[in-house]
């Protein structure tokens, strides 16, 4: 009975969550067809564009201070142009989610992004994010017979139909650890394109290296200055070849935070740089702020607001105006004032009116009033409309939302009634769930969820029935875990163990080696000699291959490793390549094969273990050995500076062998955050998602690896509870029912909240991913019949 | 009259040391004032024990001092000494007697509280306070916590450490701190959210409640 009801309830939860998500993340409704000139079309059609050619240089994650601030910018050539007036600089606000795909949509269509785009940015194969049908700047260029060439991030090629481009070469953005080649593959086209300017009217370049450096080493990485100079030289190379009829635009699609991540809505992530470059601009007045300041700006601005602030989507109507194209239909942009000077005043007035009418169409029920308004008042009014449009939510599918929430509420009621008992354990469970549930209604509690989990974990620990000595050991272990990484948005400490260990690499790597060995302990308990042989053989292969991979990975990414381990890795690679004189550069070739060897060894070990159990009936410590194999996979998927945390985990499990379900639940969640995770999209870690995956990758494999690398600690603690009764499992299910119900109600109630896309929606995604894992794991364990 | 009521108290709260001390005293050095039914030391139920000065200090701290922890500490210590002399000591019953104030011990306890703040700081850090950054602030919090329990520390010393009866005063401060943590993550960006101001408020309120109802539990 209990078993069946459990599976019914677990499935019901999954269905409810996915129904809700289906209703909460709908496709956005967009206006169809391409736009035409609205005001005085005959005058507009007859007039000539201001510029004949456009060079658009997108530098991924180019934050405003990278172009304009003295200490963080090395764009010397561009600084010269900005000071002479040949370039006009802006800080462009890029709407969250600040990841590449939604931002490219914003830059080309001028529309506000859809949260789903942020998810699809990862699941790149999806075609629903295509802009083939939607009106965009590129589509307008195409219909007006501009010849476009494109080189750079292949996201563009997935967004737009290939017939838009007469020449193109895409680079893949997914090997985050490479930041040389990915840019060289773009730059190598530049000289040819500059020599043959007749072949194109619009040249688009998208550089990824800077973003990769950010992901790797943060915004102050020591690779940054040289990358800035490289980009600056590309700008110089192009600028010196183009004439006065060509406009060059340099911009970042989004910014980054100090850790180099992006996706959220902090000021660092939303402040992208933007610069218009042309020899002709010198004749006109740049923005007042730029005229009165000297670039690079000396003082660092905490909110990254340098020079004049504009919306990033403003470049859509601005470029449309400069190239005499109709403004794309869904654009929410407003023409940037200063660039109106470039047009004859009569035409400029028409363009502003055109922008006004196009924008007001997006706001149903808004009464457009053109009469007797000067361009200035129109622009002002447009900016108000723009900000109100940005706030407006997408259309939710209320039927799905209602069904999902109702199912969750029903499930919650059944599960709480079913579990009800007056014991300390039950009260602790319900208390935790209710506390978490309440916190779902406050955006700051969602952002700082690790604090809540810390609070609950300590309370639960103090109430636990173990000796005070053990409590002290566990408490110290937990405090180390808490001090390992920063989590949340509010408090970022410089002195966390993670950064400390990164600068003391020898300590880190010896700790890592010990961790790898300690995870293999269960293999040491065997009954007879033959079993001992097999066990020792498989555990040494597992440990060796995984350590070798982690060391090689660190070397390839430019991290320091102790010289002993360095030689060890080099020898192993030399052995693999059968090349005595292998050097550091050869190691990168070995990465994918070593990871694959590791995964094969894992598979073989599991098969051997099962074979021993069922065919030979030798199964000492069988379950722990299986778990140990899985733990090796988790270690492989963890970044090297977090690996010693698993050593603490091993100590904690040996101190409290019979861990209670509530404590396990606390640790599953606490450790997720203390590994550096948050409830924001920005901290989704991709570095370990490509272990053993070659360039023609399978998106599902990458998805699974990504999940493993982000949830490794949670999975560890979930595994520690595997021999558990259904009663205990239902307690866990009850927790996710209660918090899930609260989260759904919060999402519905706060759907017009400012933070719905940056805080509540990501939380919903994390929640859905983890509940999917829980249900899938339960079914998998039952099917395997391991227990 | 106290006799009976004390009995019930002993049944509801079990501080193991009470019984030990009683037995020890009975067996070894009988001092004549101890009766098996009475706890060796207890605090009377009296409204005069309510430490209003803590509330007043807290109000002054939040309203007028710009959250100056040191100033608060300097004023709190003398008021705590006065509270001990005129209130707490007068309501503490050893056996069946009220003891005269031991002036030497009053000063020794002040020093002891100062020293106790170091293990207290260790506990605060272990419970999750930032370690390297803000260590001075955490230490100030520890000092406040120690001096908030100053009257109880005095009594613990006065009965040779052997009575667990005073645990509750320490626990009330800890619970006050622990509960007050919840305002820290809120993104209101107020001055009073800065570390460790919310915990100071929690500690004061916890100790206010603890000392007010200490006699009843």
GROMACS .gro file of N, CA, C and O in nm, chain A residues 3 55 120 138 155 267 407 417 486 493 621:
model
   44
    3UNK      N    1   0.399   0.167  -0.062
    3UNK     CA    2   0.482   0.172  -0.180
    3UNK      C    3   0.406   0.231  -0.299
    3UNK      O    4   0.452   0.325  -0.364
   55UNK      N    5   2.970   4.808  -3.972
   55UNK     CA    6   3.050   4.700  -3.913
   55UNK      C    7   3.004   4.686  -3.768
   55UNK      O    8   3.013   4.782  -3.691
  120UNK      N    9   1.683   2.810  -2.312
  120UNK     CA   10   1.715   2.758  -2.445
  120UNK      C   11   1.856   2.796  -2.486
  120UNK      O   12   1.914   2.736  -2.575
  138UNK      N   13   1.818   4.254  -3.890
  138UNK     CA   14   1.882   4.176  -3.995
  138UNK      C   15   1.786   4.146  -4.109
  138UNK      O   16   1.822   4.146  -4.226
  155UNK      N   17   2.561   3.115  -3.251
  155UNK     CA   18   2.424   3.141  -3.207
  155UNK      C   19   2.348   3.223  -3.312
  155UNK      O   20   2.230   3.204  -3.334
  267UNK      N   21   2.397   4.497  -1.134
  267UNK     CA   22   2.434   4.608  -1.222
  267UNK      C   23   2.552   4.571  -1.312
  267UNK      O   24   2.559   4.615  -1.425
  407UNK      N   25  -0.324   2.036  -0.836
  407UNK     CA   26  -0.267   1.902  -0.815
  407UNK      C   27  -0.168   1.904  -0.700
  407UNK      O   28  -0.167   1.814  -0.615
  417UNK      N   29  -0.146   1.434   0.557
  417UNK     CA   30  -0.239   1.355   0.638
  417UNK      C   31  -0.184   1.214   0.656
  417UNK      O   32  -0.182   1.158   0.765
  486UNK      N   33   3.128   3.145  -0.145
  486UNK     CA   34   3.024   3.245  -0.128
  486UNK      C   35   2.898   3.196  -0.196
  486UNK      O   36   2.903   3.132  -0.300
  493UNK      N   37   3.234   3.742   0.058
  493UNK     CA   38   3.356   3.757   0.137
  493UNK      C   39   3.477   3.722   0.052
  493UNK      O   40   3.471   3.632  -0.031
  621UNK      N   41   2.976  -0.573   0.118
  621UNK     CA   42   2.974  -0.427   0.108
  621UNK      C   43   2.929  -0.377  -0.029
  621UNK      O   44   2.971  -0.273  -0.075
   0.00000   0.00000   0.00000
